[in-house]
Amino acid sequence: MDLNEKELIANLKSDGNREKAFKVLVKTYQVRLYWHIRKIVMNHDDADDILQNVYVKVWKNVDSFREDSSLFTWLFRIATNESLSFLQQQRRHSIVSMNEISEYLAESLESDVYFDGDEIQKKLQLAIVQLPEKQRIVFNMKYFDEMKYEEMSEILTTSVGALKASFHFAVKKIEEFLKEDRK
Amino acid sequence: MKETDENIENQFGSHKKGQPFRVPEDYFETFADRLMVRIEEEEQPNKKRSLFFYLKPALMMAASFAFVMLLVYVPIKKFFPATGKAYLAAQKLNIDSVDSASVVPVTLISYFSESQFMSAVTDMTEFEPDSISNDDLADFIAANYSDYDVIANN
């Protein structure tokens, strides 16, 4: 945790500078958090709602932030949990089964007006949504965000070994999916 | 792990890690402001309904009544001052001889029954019509009549 972050946290916890510091926090992490969420839920509107929820939680609970991890880790952990909770809610409300969540995400992707990818990119995304949630998150964080396993381990509270295994299985499944698709 | 990355990259050629998604125009520029609006809304305490909220209809009715009284009383006092004095003088001379239906103030201020108003006026020993202000009249009505009486007699 560097000096700037310590100062930012101190300001977030003080009544006088709170709002100003919070805006700095939002501006600093909004883009990375948004894309992290977007890759989990696919749809822009859902990602926007979740991102707002994340920051509202941060605003309400910043006083209880114990500073045993970095702000970045704390924010990403909240964002991941919020995104997974959202998918669970979707499953509960629409009585969508574990397997069908992939179909739901694939439909979200197909109907998303903010998807600009070409056919090849769409195929990759469709392959990714076939993965179980945890593998999908690990794959996105490693492949697209190029995050270190140690960082991912802190955010996802999972051992580095388990993350490596998840990524390995994810890659194998994607390769298989793409091979099947070519046949 | 680099090998697995490369395997996927090989299948996608130059596309690799390009972001296929986009966001609406100015989304990130306006996000912080939209977020602060939402936080402000969430932080506003639930408004409890005050006593004023429940008394508001009755107070509105009382205010309307006072306003109507002013509209009636002030013009009468201004344009027909002699009528009121003559009426009161006649009351002093012989109250029984007065034809109440022909007296302007009683017929104009028709919110009360005739007997109520007559008895109230005659009870005042040192009555001077010019000394009655709007507030006096409103106080008198408030002290002697409920809103219900006023409406019921209207």
GROMACS .gro file of C-alpha atoms in nm:
model
  337
    1MET     CA    1   0.000   0.000   0.000
    2ASP     CA    2   0.170   0.319  -0.111
    3LEU     CA    3   0.152   0.661   0.049
    4ASN     CA    4  -0.111   0.795  -0.191
    5GLU     CA    5  -0.341   0.504  -0.118
    6LYS     CA    6  -0.297   0.549   0.257
    7GLU     CA    7  -0.383   0.915   0.221
    8LEU     CA    8  -0.683   0.829   0.007
    9ILE     CA    9  -0.811   0.581   0.264
   10ALA     CA   10  -0.757   0.833   0.545
   11ASN     CA   11  -0.955   1.092   0.348
   12LEU     CA   12  -1.229   0.839   0.274
   13LYS     CA   13  -1.266   0.781   0.645
   14SER     CA   14  -1.270   1.149   0.739
   15ASP     CA   15  -1.598   1.335   0.719
   16GLY     CA   16  -1.451   1.654   0.572
   17ASN     CA   17  -1.274   1.506   0.269
   18ARG     CA   18  -1.487   1.200   0.216
   19GLU     CA   19  -1.680   1.299  -0.093
   20LYS     CA   20  -1.377   1.438  -0.273
   21ALA     CA   21  -1.171   1.128  -0.192
   22PHE     CA   22  -1.456   0.904  -0.300
   23LYS     CA   23  -1.470   1.070  -0.639
   24VAL     CA   24  -1.098   1.010  -0.677
   25LEU     CA   25  -1.153   0.645  -0.587
   26VAL     CA   26  -1.433   0.613  -0.841
   27LYS     CA   27  -1.232   0.773  -1.119
   28THR     CA   28  -0.928   0.561  -1.040
   29TYR     CA   29  -1.090   0.220  -1.053
   30GLN     CA   30  -1.417   0.257  -1.245
   31VAL     CA   31  -1.285   0.141  -1.582
   32ARG     CA   32  -1.106  -0.170  -1.456
   33LEU     CA   33  -1.395  -0.263  -1.228
   34TYR     CA   34  -1.648  -0.209  -1.503
   35TRP     CA   35  -1.470  -0.442  -1.746
   36HIS     CA   36  -1.419  -0.701  -1.475
   37ILE     CA   37  -1.794  -0.699  -1.405
   38ARG     CA   38  -1.892  -0.676  -1.770
   39LYS     CA   39  -1.697  -0.989  -1.855
   40ILE     CA   40  -1.886  -1.179  -1.585
   41VAL     CA   41  -2.240  -1.061  -1.663
   42MET     CA   42  -2.186  -0.971  -2.030
   43ASN     CA   43  -2.465  -0.713  -2.056
   44HIS     CA   44  -2.385  -0.341  -2.023
   45ASP     CA   45  -2.698  -0.244  -1.827
   46ASP     CA   46  -2.639  -0.520  -1.573
   47ALA     CA   47  -2.273  -0.425  -1.546
   48ASP     CA   48  -2.369  -0.061  -1.487
   49ASP     CA   49  -2.612  -0.155  -1.207
   50ILE     CA   50  -2.358  -0.380  -1.041
   51LEU     CA   51  -2.079  -0.123  -1.065
   52GLN     CA   52  -2.302   0.132  -0.894
   53ASN     CA   53  -2.390  -0.122  -0.625
   54VAL     CA   54  -2.022  -0.188  -0.567
   55TYR     CA   55  -1.943   0.179  -0.511
   56VAL     CA   56  -2.251   0.231  -0.294
   57LYS     CA   57  -2.129  -0.056  -0.074
   58VAL     CA   58  -1.785   0.098  -0.061
   59TRP     CA   59  -1.934   0.437   0.037
   60LYS     CA   60  -2.137   0.279   0.315
   61ASN     CA   61  -1.868   0.047   0.447
   62VAL     CA   62  -1.544   0.233   0.396
   63ASP     CA   63  -1.519   0.297   0.770
   64SER     CA   64  -1.502  -0.076   0.831
   65PHE     CA   65  -1.226  -0.130   0.572
   66ARG     CA   66  -0.950  -0.286   0.779
   67GLU     CA   67  -0.669  -0.208   0.536
   68ASP     CA   68  -0.527  -0.559   0.551
   69SER     CA   69  -0.550  -0.564   0.171
   70SER     CA   70  -0.514  -0.295  -0.091
   71LEU     CA   71  -0.808  -0.085  -0.202
   72PHE     CA   72  -0.780  -0.246  -0.544
   73THR     CA   73  -0.813  -0.595  -0.396
   74TRP     CA   74  -1.100  -0.493  -0.173
   75LEU     CA   75  -1.290  -0.331  -0.461
   76PHE     CA   76  -1.234  -0.625  -0.694
   77ARG     CA   77  -1.350  -0.866  -0.426
   78ILE     CA   78  -1.672  -0.671  -0.378
   79ALA     CA   79  -1.721  -0.647  -0.755
   80THR     CA   80  -1.671  -1.021  -0.801
   81ASN     CA   81  -1.910  -1.106  -0.520
   82GLU     CA   82  -2.172  -0.862  -0.646
   83SER     CA   83  -2.150  -1.004  -0.997
   84LEU     CA   84  -2.183  -1.362  -0.875
   85SER     CA   85  -2.475  -1.263  -0.650
   86PHE     CA   86  -2.642  -1.105  -0.951
   87LEU     CA   87  -2.611  -1.426  -1.152
   88GLN     CA   88  -2.746  -1.625  -0.859
   89GLN     CA   89  -3.044  -1.391  -0.839
   90GLN     CA   90  -3.105  -1.435  -1.210
   91ARG     CA   91  -3.097  -1.808  -1.159
   92ARG     CA   92  -3.344  -1.787  -0.870
   93HIS     CA   93  -3.587  -1.549  -1.037
   94SER     CA   94  -3.604  -1.715  -1.374
   95ILE     CA   95  -3.559  -2.068  -1.238
   96VAL     CA   96  -3.258  -2.102  -1.462
   97SER     CA   97  -3.044  -2.406  -1.382
   98MET     CA   98  -2.667  -2.404  -1.347
   99ASN     CA   99  -2.623  -2.515  -1.709
  100GLU     CA  100  -2.880  -2.275  -1.840
  101ILE     CA  101  -2.695  -1.974  -1.702
  102SER     CA  102  -2.455  -2.021  -1.993
  103GLU     CA  103  -2.748  -1.997  -2.232
  104TYR     CA  104  -2.871  -1.687  -2.051
  105LEU     CA  105  -2.529  -1.524  -2.087
  106ALA     CA  106  -2.503  -1.631  -2.451
  107GLU     CA  107  -2.842  -1.471  -2.518
  108SER     CA  108  -2.731  -1.158  -2.334
  109LEU     CA  109  -2.426  -1.146  -2.555
  110GLU     CA  110  -2.624  -1.197  -2.875
  111SER     CA  111  -2.872  -0.923  -2.787
  112ASP     CA  112  -2.618  -0.678  -2.644
  113VAL     CA  113  -2.617  -0.365  -2.857
  114TYR     CA  114  -2.284  -0.272  -2.704
  115PHE     CA  115  -2.107  -0.579  -2.837
  116ASP     CA  116  -1.880  -0.468  -3.116
  117GLY     CA  117  -1.681  -0.784  -3.174
  118ASP     CA  118  -1.659  -0.969  -3.502
  119GLU     CA  119  -1.759  -1.333  -3.553
  120ILE     CA  120  -1.431  -1.468  -3.421
  121GLN     CA  121  -1.449  -1.263  -3.104
  122LYS     CA  122  -1.809  -1.364  -3.057
  123LYS     CA  123  -1.709  -1.731  -3.084
  124LEU     CA  124  -1.447  -1.684  -2.813
  125GLN     CA  125  -1.699  -1.511  -2.587
  126LEU     CA  126  -1.955  -1.784  -2.651
  127ALA     CA  127  -1.691  -2.039  -2.557
  128ILE     CA  128  -1.610  -1.848  -2.239
  129VAL     CA  129  -1.973  -1.833  -2.124
  130GLN     CA  130  -1.985  -2.215  -2.141
  131LEU     CA  131  -1.738  -2.230  -1.853
  132PRO     CA  132  -1.843  -2.266  -1.490
  133GLU     CA  133  -1.850  -1.926  -1.317
  134LYS     CA  134  -1.529  -1.958  -1.120
  135GLN     CA  135  -1.332  -2.085  -1.422
  136ARG     CA  136  -1.477  -1.806  -1.633
  137ILE     CA  137  -1.369  -1.540  -1.385
  138VAL     CA  138  -1.022  -1.691  -1.354
  139PHE     CA  139  -0.988  -1.717  -1.731
  140ASN     CA  140  -1.092  -1.354  -1.786
  141MET     CA  141  -0.866  -1.220  -1.514
  142LYS     CA  142  -0.567  -1.416  -1.638
  143TYR     CA  143  -0.617  -1.406  -2.013
  144PHE     CA  144  -0.767  -1.062  -2.073
  145ASP     CA  145  -0.656  -0.865  -1.766
  146GLU     CA  146  -0.320  -1.043  -1.741
  147MET     CA  147  -0.346  -1.039  -1.366
  148LYS     CA  148  -0.090  -1.219  -1.151
  149TYR     CA  149  -0.203  -1.534  -0.976
  150GLU     CA  150  -0.102  -1.386  -0.640
  151GLU     CA  151  -0.330  -1.089  -0.699
  152MET     CA  152  -0.612  -1.312  -0.814
  153SER     CA  153  -0.559  -1.528  -0.509
  154GLU     CA  154  -0.619  -1.230  -0.279
  155ILE     CA  155  -0.929  -1.116  -0.468
  156LEU     CA  156  -1.089  -1.456  -0.507
  157THR     CA  157  -0.956  -1.592  -0.174
  158THR     CA  158  -0.843  -1.906  -0.352
  159SER     CA  159  -0.500  -2.065  -0.349
  160VAL     CA  160  -0.263  -2.000  -0.636
  161GLY     CA  161  -0.252  -2.373  -0.713
  162ALA     CA  162  -0.630  -2.392  -0.742
  163LEU     CA  163  -0.634  -2.086  -0.968
  164LYS     CA  164  -0.371  -2.238  -1.197
  165ALA     CA  165  -0.574  -2.555  -1.220
  166SER     CA  166  -0.890  -2.357  -1.294
  167PHE     CA  167  -0.719  -2.165  -1.570
  168HIS     CA  168  -0.576  -2.484  -1.718
  169PHE     CA  169  -0.919  -2.652  -1.729
  170ALA     CA  170  -1.077  -2.337  -1.867
  171VAL     CA  171  -0.831  -2.321  -2.153
  172LYS     CA  172  -0.882  -2.689  -2.235
  173LYS     CA  173  -1.260  -2.647  -2.242
  174ILE     CA  174  -1.237  -2.341  -2.465
  175GLU     CA  175  -1.008  -2.523  -2.705
  176GLU     CA  176  -1.248  -2.815  -2.718
  177PHE     CA  177  -1.543  -2.584  -2.775
  178LEU     CA  178  -1.366  -2.410  -3.060
  179LYS     CA  179  -1.262  -2.741  -3.219
  180GLU     CA  180  -1.622  -2.864  -3.201
  181ASP     CA  181  -1.739  -2.538  -3.352
  182ARG     CA  182  -1.506  -2.578  -3.651
  183LYS     CA  183  -1.630  -2.926  -3.735
  184MET     CA  184   0.096  -2.105  -1.893
  185LYS     CA  185   0.230  -1.892  -2.173
  186GLU     CA  186   0.186  -2.191  -2.400
  187THR     CA  187  -0.184  -2.214  -2.327
  188ASP     CA  188  -0.221  -1.843  -2.394
  189GLU     CA  189  -0.044  -1.889  -2.723
  190ASN     CA  190  -0.266  -2.184  -2.814
  191ILE     CA  191  -0.570  -1.966  -2.788
  192GLU     CA  192  -0.399  -1.675  -2.956
  193ASN     CA  193  -0.303  -1.900  -3.246
  194GLN     CA  194  -0.665  -1.986  -3.298
  195PHE     CA  195  -0.765  -1.621  -3.305
  196GLY     CA  196  -0.470  -1.486  -3.495
  197SER     CA  197  -0.430  -1.113  -3.450
  198HIS     CA  198  -0.758  -1.069  -3.262
  199LYS     CA  199  -0.612  -1.195  -2.937
  200LYS     CA  200  -0.712  -0.985  -2.642
  201GLY     CA  201  -0.901  -0.706  -2.812
  202GLN     CA  202  -1.204  -0.589  -2.614
  203PRO     CA  203  -1.512  -0.675  -2.819
  204PHE     CA  204  -1.744  -0.480  -2.592
  205ARG     CA  205  -1.808  -0.111  -2.586
  206VAL     CA  206  -1.994   0.128  -2.357
  207PRO     CA  207  -2.239   0.412  -2.433
  208GLU     CA  208  -2.086   0.746  -2.520
  209ASP     CA  209  -1.952   0.941  -2.219
  210TYR     CA  210  -2.038   0.651  -1.990
  211PHE     CA  211  -1.723   0.672  -1.779
  212GLU     CA  212  -1.719   1.053  -1.788
  213THR     CA  213  -2.065   1.075  -1.635
  214PHE     CA  214  -2.055   0.768  -1.413
  215ALA     CA  215  -1.924   0.943  -1.099
  216ASP     CA  216  -2.194   1.211  -1.114
  217ARG     CA  217  -2.473   0.957  -1.162
  218LEU     CA  218  -2.333   0.753  -0.877
  219MET     CA  219  -2.325   1.052  -0.641
  220VAL     CA  220  -2.688   1.132  -0.724
  221ARG     CA  221  -2.786   0.776  -0.635
  222ILE     CA  222  -2.588   0.787  -0.310
  223GLU     CA  223  -2.751   1.116  -0.213
  224GLU     CA  224  -3.095   0.967  -0.280
  225GLU     CA  225  -3.017   0.660  -0.073
  226GLU     CA  226  -2.885   0.868   0.214
  227GLN     CA  227  -3.196   1.080   0.249
  228PRO     CA  228  -3.378   0.959   0.559
  229ASN     CA  229  -3.727   0.822   0.516
  230LYS     CA  230  -3.952   1.120   0.561
  231LYS     CA  231  -4.177   1.070   0.861
  232ARG     CA  232  -4.517   1.229   0.829
  233SER     CA  233  -4.541   1.513   1.075
  234LEU     CA  234  -4.846   1.624   1.271
  235PHE     CA  235  -4.876   1.909   1.021
  236PHE     CA  236  -4.930   1.652   0.743
  237TYR     CA  237  -5.237   1.514   0.921
  238LEU     CA  238  -5.371   1.856   1.027
  239LYS     CA  239  -5.315   2.007   0.685
  240PRO     CA  240  -5.669   1.947   0.550
  241ALA     CA  241  -5.832   2.103   0.859
  242LEU     CA  242  -5.590   2.395   0.854
  243MET     CA  243  -5.653   2.450   0.485
  244MET     CA  244  -6.024   2.454   0.548
  245ALA     CA  245  -5.987   2.701   0.836
  246ALA     CA  246  -5.764   2.923   0.623
  247SER     CA  247  -6.016   2.914   0.338
  248PHE     CA  248  -6.290   3.007   0.577
  249ALA     CA  249  -6.091   3.300   0.716
  250PHE     CA  250  -6.016   3.414   0.363
  251VAL     CA  251  -6.382   3.403   0.264
  252MET     CA  252  -6.470   3.596   0.578
  253LEU     CA  253  -6.220   3.864   0.486
  254LEU     CA  254  -6.358   3.883   0.134
  255VAL     CA  255  -6.707   3.936   0.271
  256TYR     CA  256  -6.641   4.146   0.579
  257VAL     CA  257  -6.386   4.396   0.449
  258PRO     CA  258  -6.590   4.515   0.148
  259ILE     CA  259  -6.900   4.546   0.365
  260LYS     CA  260  -6.715   4.748   0.621
  261LYS     CA  261  -6.556   4.966   0.355
  262PHE     CA  262  -6.850   5.030   0.125
  263PHE     CA  263  -7.146   5.014   0.363
  264PRO     CA  264  -7.016   5.147   0.697
  265ALA     CA  265  -7.347   5.326   0.769
  266THR     CA  266  -7.548   5.011   0.722
  267GLY     CA  267  -7.368   4.835   1.002
  268LYS     CA  268  -7.398   5.134   1.237
  269ALA     CA  269  -7.764   5.187   1.160
  270TYR     CA  270  -7.829   4.824   1.216
  271LEU     CA  271  -7.656   4.827   1.552
  272ALA     CA  272  -7.834   5.146   1.657
  273ALA     CA  273  -8.163   4.984   1.575
  274GLN     CA  274  -8.062   4.686   1.782
  275LYS     CA  275  -8.006   4.911   2.082
  276LEU     CA  276  -8.345   5.077   2.045
  277ASN     CA  277  -8.562   4.781   1.999
  278ILE     CA  278  -8.424   4.447   1.919
  279ASP     CA  279  -8.764   4.287   1.889
  280SER     CA  280  -8.870   4.523   1.617
  281VAL     CA  281  -8.588   4.435   1.384
  282ASP     CA  282  -8.672   4.225   1.086
  283SER     CA  283  -8.365   4.013   1.081
  284ALA     CA  284  -8.411   3.905   0.720
  285SER     CA  285  -8.373   4.264   0.602
  286VAL     CA  286  -8.046   4.335   0.781
  287VAL     CA  287  -7.754   4.322   0.544
  288PRO     CA  288  -7.477   4.195   0.777
  289VAL     CA  289  -7.686   3.905   0.898
  290THR     CA  290  -7.790   3.799   0.554
  291LEU     CA  291  -7.442   3.842   0.411
  292ILE     CA  292  -7.268   3.668   0.695
  293SER     CA  293  -7.487   3.372   0.651
  294TYR     CA  294  -7.258   3.115   0.803
  295PHE     CA  295  -7.441   3.136   1.136
  296SER     CA  296  -7.797   3.084   1.231
  297GLU     CA  297  -7.972   3.410   1.296
  298SER     CA  298  -8.034   3.339   1.661
  299GLN     CA  299  -7.667   3.259   1.721
  300PHE     CA  300  -7.546   3.578   1.567
  301MET     CA  301  -7.809   3.799   1.730
  302SER     CA  302  -7.746   3.669   2.074
  303ALA     CA  303  -7.371   3.712   2.029
  304VAL     CA  304  -7.407   4.072   1.918
  305THR     CA  305  -7.652   4.175   2.185
  306ASP     CA  306  -7.432   4.027   2.456
  307MET     CA  307  -7.171   4.292   2.386
  308THR     CA  308  -7.253   4.589   2.606
  309GLU     CA  309  -6.993   4.837   2.485
  310PHE     CA  310  -7.006   4.743   2.121
  311GLU     CA  311  -6.831   4.973   1.874
  312PRO     CA  312  -6.843   4.840   1.516
  313ASP     CA  313  -6.541   5.042   1.399
  314SER     CA  314  -6.324   4.878   1.660
  315ILE     CA  315  -6.377   4.527   1.516
  316SER     CA  316  -6.078   4.410   1.326
  317ASN     CA  317  -6.055   4.107   1.103
  318ASP     CA  318  -5.853   3.931   1.368
  319ASP     CA  319  -6.122   4.002   1.630
  320LEU     CA  320  -6.381   3.851   1.406
  321ALA     CA  321  -6.169   3.545   1.332
  322ASP     CA  322  -6.097   3.500   1.707
  323PHE     CA  323  -6.464   3.528   1.789
  324ILE     CA  324  -6.557   3.266   1.533
  325ALA     CA  325  -6.277   3.036   1.637
  326ALA     CA  326  -6.380   3.067   2.005
  327ASN     CA  327  -6.751   3.014   1.957
  328TYR     CA  328  -6.789   2.785   1.658
  329SER     CA  329  -6.627   2.468   1.536
  330ASP     CA  330  -6.550   2.407   1.169
  331TYR     CA  331  -6.834   2.163   1.174
  332ASP     CA  332  -7.081   2.432   1.293
  333VAL     CA  333  -6.963   2.665   1.023
  334ILE     CA  334  -7.001   2.408   0.748
  335ALA     CA  335  -7.326   2.271   0.883
  336ASN     CA  336  -7.479   2.618   0.896
  337ASN     CA  337  -7.356   2.712   0.554
   0.00000   0.00000   0.00000
